[in-house]
Amino acid sequence: MATTKITVNSNGSLRVEGDFEIVDKNGNVYDLGGREVISICRCGMSNNKPFCDGSHKGHFEHEAVAFSLPPKKP
């Protein structure tokens, strides 16, 4: 089993838990303040991007149901 789990929440964020780090486009590591669980914004409305601040509530709809991706192109 992976040491990091990402859960796609219906109508909300991506919940990330486990052993992970998050870096910006330059490779700088975000200081997560010791957190082992965080939520990443999917709606684009957060004032604390890339982290979720709950701004999506009532403004973002997506039913999170797992599916298989098509085969990888050669």
GROMACS .gro file of N, CA, C and O in nm:
model
  296
    1MET      N    1   0.084  -0.119   0.000
    1MET     CA    2   0.000   0.000   0.000
    1MET      C    3   0.088   0.125   0.000
    1MET      O    4   0.193   0.128   0.063
    2ALA      N    5   0.045   0.228  -0.072
    2ALA     CA    6   0.120   0.353  -0.081
    2ALA      C    7   0.124   0.424   0.055
    2ALA      O    8   0.035   0.407   0.138
    3THR      N    9   0.230   0.502   0.074
    3THR     CA   10   0.241   0.577   0.199
    3THR      C   11   0.164   0.708   0.193
    3THR      O   12   0.147   0.774   0.294
    4THR      N   13   0.117   0.744   0.075
    4THR     CA   14   0.035   0.864   0.057
    4THR      C   15  -0.099   0.823  -0.001
    4THR      O   16  -0.106   0.745  -0.094
    5LYS      N   17  -0.206   0.879   0.057
    5LYS     CA   18  -0.340   0.851   0.007
    5LYS      C   19  -0.403   0.984  -0.033
    5LYS      O   20  -0.401   1.080   0.044
    6ILE      N   21  -0.458   0.990  -0.155
    6ILE     CA   22  -0.528   1.108  -0.203
    6ILE      C   23  -0.673   1.070  -0.225
    6ILE      O   24  -0.703   0.978  -0.302
    7THR      N   25  -0.763   1.140  -0.157
    7THR     CA   26  -0.906   1.114  -0.169
    7THR      C   27  -0.970   1.230  -0.243
    7THR      O   28  -0.954   1.346  -0.205
    8VAL      N   29  -1.043   1.197  -0.351
    8VAL     CA   30  -1.117   1.298  -0.426
    8VAL      C   31  -1.252   1.311  -0.359
    8VAL      O   32  -1.335   1.220  -0.365
    9ASN      N   33  -1.276   1.424  -0.294
    9ASN     CA   34  -1.402   1.446  -0.223
    9ASN      C   35  -1.509   1.497  -0.319
    9ASN      O   36  -1.481   1.583  -0.403
   10SER      N   37  -1.629   1.444  -0.307
   10SER     CA   38  -1.740   1.497  -0.388
   10SER      C   39  -1.763   1.642  -0.352
   10SER      O   40  -1.762   1.679  -0.233
   11ASN      N   41  -1.780   1.725  -0.454
   11ASN     CA   42  -1.809   1.868  -0.436
   11ASN      C   43  -1.705   1.940  -0.352
   11ASN      O   44  -1.737   2.035  -0.281
   12GLY      N   45  -1.580   1.894  -0.357
   12GLY     CA   46  -1.480   1.958  -0.273
   12GLY      C   47  -1.337   1.929  -0.313
   12GLY      O   48  -1.305   1.909  -0.430
   13SER      N   49  -1.254   1.926  -0.214
   13SER     CA   50  -1.109   1.923  -0.229
   13SER      C   51  -1.052   1.784  -0.256
   13SER      O   52  -1.123   1.684  -0.257
   14LEU      N   53  -0.920   1.784  -0.275
   14LEU     CA   54  -0.842   1.661  -0.275
   14LEU      C   55  -0.779   1.651  -0.136
   14LEU      O   56  -0.703   1.739  -0.096
   15ARG      N   57  -0.811   1.547  -0.064
   15ARG     CA   58  -0.755   1.526   0.070
   15ARG      C   59  -0.629   1.442   0.055
   15ARG      O   60  -0.633   1.333  -0.002
   16VAL      N   61  -0.517   1.493   0.105
   16VAL     CA   62  -0.389   1.424   0.096
   16VAL      C   63  -0.346   1.387   0.237
   16VAL      O   64  -0.342   1.473   0.326
   17GLU      N   65  -0.313   1.260   0.256
   17GLU     CA   66  -0.269   1.216   0.389
   17GLU      C   67  -0.158   1.114   0.377
   17GLU      O   68  -0.148   1.043   0.278
   18GLY      N   69  -0.073   1.111   0.478
   18GLY     CA   70   0.038   1.016   0.479
   18GLY      C   71   0.171   1.088   0.476
   18GLY      O   72   0.186   1.197   0.529
   19ASP      N   73   0.268   1.025   0.412
   19ASP     CA   74   0.403   1.079   0.401
   19ASP      C   75   0.418   1.148   0.265
   19ASP      O   76   0.421   1.082   0.162
   20PHE      N   77   0.422   1.280   0.264
   20PHE     CA   78   0.428   1.356   0.139
   20PHE      C   79   0.491   1.492   0.164
   20PHE      O   80   0.503   1.537   0.277
   21GLU      N   81   0.532   1.556   0.055
   21GLU     CA   82   0.569   1.697   0.060
   21GLU      C   83   0.508   1.764  -0.061
   21GLU      O   84   0.482   1.700  -0.163
   22ILE      N   85   0.485   1.892  -0.050
   22ILE     CA   86   0.428   1.969  -0.159
   22ILE      C   87   0.528   2.079  -0.194
   22ILE      O   88   0.577   2.149  -0.104
   23VAL      N   89   0.558   2.091  -0.322
   23VAL     CA   90   0.654   2.191  -0.368
   23VAL      C   91   0.589   2.283  -0.470
   23VAL      O   92   0.495   2.245  -0.538
   24ASP      N   93   0.642   2.406  -0.480
   24ASP     CA   94   0.593   2.500  -0.581
   24ASP      C   95   0.664   2.476  -0.713
   24ASP      O   96   0.746   2.384  -0.725
   25LYS      N   97   0.637   2.558  -0.813
   25LYS     CA   98   0.692   2.537  -0.946
   25LYS      C   99   0.844   2.547  -0.950
   25LYS      O  100   0.907   2.497  -1.043
   26ASN      N  101   0.903   2.608  -0.848
   26ASN     CA  102   1.049   2.621  -0.841
   26ASN      C  103   1.114   2.514  -0.754
   26ASN      O  104   1.235   2.517  -0.733
   27GLY      N  105   1.033   2.423  -0.701
   27GLY     CA  106   1.086   2.317  -0.616
   27GLY      C  107   1.095   2.353  -0.469
   27GLY      O  108   1.146   2.274  -0.389
   28ASN      N  109   1.046   2.472  -0.431
   28ASN     CA  110   1.047   2.512  -0.290
   28ASN      C  111   0.937   2.438  -0.215
   28ASN      O  112   0.823   2.431  -0.261
   29VAL      N  113   0.972   2.386  -0.099
   29VAL     CA  114   0.878   2.306  -0.020
   29VAL      C  115   0.788   2.396   0.063
   29VAL      O  116   0.835   2.489   0.130
   30TYR      N  117   0.656   2.370   0.059
   30TYR     CA  118   0.562   2.440   0.146
   30TYR      C  119   0.581   2.389   0.289
   30TYR      O  120   0.593   2.269   0.311
   31ASP      N  121   0.584   2.480   0.385
   31ASP     CA  122   0.590   2.443   0.527
   31ASP      C  123   0.448   2.409   0.571
   31ASP      O  124   0.363   2.497   0.580
   32LEU      N  125   0.423   2.283   0.596
   32LEU     CA  126   0.289   2.238   0.632
   32LEU      C  127   0.265   2.242   0.782
   32LEU      O  128   0.161   2.194   0.830
   33GLY      N  129   0.357   2.297   0.856
   33GLY     CA  130   0.337   2.314   1.000
   33GLY      C  131   0.315   2.185   1.074
   33GLY      O  132   0.241   2.182   1.172
   34GLY      N  133   0.377   2.077   1.028
   34GLY     CA  134   0.364   1.947   1.095
   34GLY      C  135   0.240   1.868   1.058
   34GLY      O  136   0.218   1.760   1.111
   35ARG      N  137   0.159   1.921   0.968
   35ARG     CA  138   0.036   1.850   0.930
   35ARG      C  139   0.069   1.723   0.851
   35ARG      O  140   0.158   1.723   0.768
   36GLU      N  141  -0.009   1.618   0.875
   36GLU     CA  142   0.002   1.493   0.801
   36GLU      C  143  -0.120   1.473   0.711
   36GLU      O  144  -0.126   1.377   0.636
   37VAL      N  145  -0.216   1.564   0.721
   37VAL     CA  146  -0.336   1.563   0.637
   37VAL      C  147  -0.363   1.707   0.595
   37VAL      O  148  -0.367   1.796   0.678
   38ILE      N  149  -0.379   1.727   0.463
   38ILE     CA  150  -0.413   1.860   0.412
   38ILE      C  151  -0.515   1.842   0.300
   38ILE      O  152  -0.535   1.732   0.250
   39SER      N  153  -0.578   1.952   0.260
   39SER     CA  154  -0.673   1.950   0.150
   39SER      C  155  -0.627   2.048   0.043
   39SER      O  156  -0.596   2.163   0.073
   40ILE      N  157  -0.625   2.000  -0.081
   40ILE     CA  158  -0.585   2.081  -0.196
   40ILE      C  159  -0.710   2.130  -0.268
   40ILE      O  160  -0.804   2.053  -0.292
   41CYS      N  161  -0.711   2.258  -0.303
   41CYS     CA  162  -0.823   2.320  -0.373
   41CYS      C  163  -0.839   2.262  -0.514
   41CYS      O  164  -0.741   2.246  -0.586
   42ARG      N  165  -0.963   2.230  -0.552
   42ARG     CA  166  -0.994   2.187  -0.689
   42ARG      C  167  -1.080   2.288  -0.761
   42ARG      O  168  -1.089   2.288  -0.883
   43CYS      N  169  -1.146   2.377  -0.688
   43CYS     CA  170  -1.243   2.467  -0.749
   43CYS      C  171  -1.182   2.598  -0.800
   43CYS      O  172  -1.241   2.666  -0.883
   44GLY      N  173  -1.066   2.635  -0.748
   44GLY     CA  174  -1.001   2.759  -0.788
   44GLY      C  175  -1.047   2.882  -0.711
   44GLY      O  176  -1.002   2.992  -0.737
   45MET      N  177  -1.137   2.865  -0.615
   45MET     CA  178  -1.192   2.979  -0.541
   45MET      C  179  -1.121   3.009  -0.409
   45MET      O  180  -1.146   3.111  -0.348
   46SER      N  181  -1.034   2.921  -0.364
   46SER     CA  182  -0.967   2.938  -0.235
   46SER      C  183  -0.880   3.063  -0.233
   46SER      O  184  -0.813   3.096  -0.330
   47ASN      N  185  -0.881   3.132  -0.121
   47ASN     CA  186  -0.791   3.246  -0.100
   47ASN      C  187  -0.658   3.199  -0.044
   47ASN      O  188  -0.571   3.281  -0.015
   48ASN      N  189  -0.645   3.068  -0.024
   48ASN     CA  190  -0.525   3.010   0.036
   48ASN      C  191  -0.467   2.902  -0.057
   48ASN      O  192  -0.415   2.802  -0.010
   49LYS      N  193  -0.478   2.923  -0.190
   49LYS     CA  194  -0.429   2.824  -0.287
   49LYS      C  195  -0.282   2.795  -0.265
   49LYS      O  196  -0.207   2.886  -0.233
   50PRO      N  197  -0.238   2.674  -0.278
   50PRO     CA  198  -0.309   2.561  -0.335
   50PRO      C  199  -0.396   2.487  -0.235
   50PRO      O  200  -0.453   2.383  -0.267
   51PHE      N  201  -0.409   2.538  -0.114
   51PHE     CA  202  -0.484   2.468  -0.010
   51PHE      C  203  -0.630   2.512  -0.009
   51PHE      O  204  -0.663   2.625  -0.043
   52CYS      N  205  -0.716   2.421   0.030
   52CYS     CA  206  -0.860   2.447   0.036
   52CYS      C  207  -0.893   2.529   0.160
   52CYS      O  208  -0.841   2.503   0.268
   53ASP      N  209  -0.980   2.629   0.143
   53ASP     CA  210  -1.029   2.706   0.257
   53ASP      C  211  -1.180   2.696   0.272
   53ASP      O  212  -1.241   2.769   0.349
   54GLY      N  213  -1.242   2.606   0.195
   54GLY     CA  214  -1.386   2.585   0.204
   54GLY      C  215  -1.469   2.677   0.117
   54GLY      O  216  -1.592   2.672   0.121
   55SER      N  217  -1.405   2.762   0.037
   55SER     CA  218  -1.478   2.857  -0.049
   55SER      C  219  -1.569   2.789  -0.150
   55SER      O  220  -1.662   2.850  -0.202
   56HIS      N  221  -1.543   2.663  -0.181
   56HIS     CA  222  -1.620   2.589  -0.281
   56HIS      C  223  -1.762   2.558  -0.238
   56HIS      O  224  -1.848   2.531  -0.321
   57LYS      N  225  -1.789   2.562  -0.110
   57LYS     CA  226  -1.919   2.517  -0.059
   57LYS      C  227  -2.034   2.590  -0.128
   57LYS      O  228  -2.044   2.711  -0.123
   58GLY      N  229  -2.117   2.513  -0.196
   58GLY     CA  230  -2.232   2.566  -0.267
   58GLY      C  231  -2.200   2.622  -0.406
   58GLY      O  232  -2.288   2.671  -0.474
   59HIS      N  233  -2.071   2.615  -0.447
   59HIS     CA  234  -2.031   2.674  -0.574
   59HIS      C  235  -1.956   2.577  -0.665
   59HIS      O  236  -1.910   2.617  -0.772
   60PHE      N  237  -1.940   2.454  -0.624
   60PHE     CA  238  -1.859   2.358  -0.700
   60PHE      C  239  -1.925   2.222  -0.692
   60PHE      O  240  -1.951   2.173  -0.582
   61GLU      N  241  -1.954   2.163  -0.806
   61GLU     CA  242  -2.020   2.033  -0.806
   61GLU      C  243  -1.940   1.932  -0.887
   61GLU      O  244  -1.905   1.957  -1.002
   62HIS      N  245  -1.909   1.822  -0.824
   62HIS     CA  246  -1.844   1.710  -0.891
   62HIS      C  247  -1.865   1.587  -0.805
   62HIS      O  248  -1.824   1.584  -0.689
   63GLU      N  249  -1.932   1.488  -0.860
   63GLU     CA  250  -1.953   1.362  -0.789
   63GLU      C  251  -1.830   1.276  -0.808
   63GLU      O  252  -1.800   1.235  -0.919
   64ALA      N  253  -1.757   1.252  -0.701
   64ALA     CA  254  -1.631   1.177  -0.708
   64ALA      C  255  -1.660   1.027  -0.709
   64ALA      O  256  -1.693   0.967  -0.607
   65VAL      N  257  -1.647   0.968  -0.827
   65VAL     CA  258  -1.665   0.824  -0.844
   65VAL      C  259  -1.546   0.773  -0.926
   65VAL      O  260  -1.518   0.824  -1.034
   66ALA      N  261  -1.477   0.675  -0.874
   66ALA     CA  262  -1.357   0.622  -0.941
   66ALA      C  263  -1.393   0.556  -1.074
   66ALA      O  264  -1.501   0.500  -1.092
   67PHE      N  265  -1.299   0.566  -1.169
   67PHE     CA  266  -1.314   0.504  -1.300
   67PHE      C  267  -1.176   0.468  -1.352
   67PHE      O  268  -1.075   0.513  -1.299
   68SER      N  269  -1.171   0.388  -1.455
   68SER     CA  270  -1.044   0.348  -1.514
   68SER      C  271  -1.006   0.441  -1.628
   68SER      O  272  -1.089   0.473  -1.713
   69LEU      N  273  -0.880   0.481  -1.631
   69LEU     CA  274  -0.829   0.561  -1.742
   69LEU      C  275  -0.809   0.469  -1.862
   69LEU      O  276  -0.785   0.348  -1.846
   70PRO      N  277  -0.815   0.525  -1.982
   70PRO     CA  278  -0.786   0.442  -2.100
   70PRO      C  279  -0.638   0.400  -2.096
   70PRO      O  280  -0.557   0.464  -2.027
   71PRO      N  281  -0.602   0.296  -2.171
   71PRO     CA  282  -0.463   0.251  -2.171
   71PRO      C  283  -0.369   0.364  -2.211
   71PRO      O  284  -0.403   0.450  -2.291
   72LYS      N  285  -0.251   0.360  -2.153
   72LYS     CA  286  -0.146   0.456  -2.184
   72LYS      C  287  -0.105   0.443  -2.331
   72LYS      O  288  -0.091   0.334  -2.382
   73LYS      N  289  -0.090   0.558  -2.397
   73LYS     CA  290  -0.050   0.555  -2.539
   73LYS      C  291   0.096   0.516  -2.550
   73LYS      O  292   0.178   0.557  -2.468
   74PRO      N  293   0.129   0.436  -2.653
   74PRO     CA  294   0.268   0.391  -2.667
   74PRO      C  295   0.363   0.504  -2.702
   74PRO      O  296   0.333   0.606  -2.741
   0.00000   0.00000   0.00000
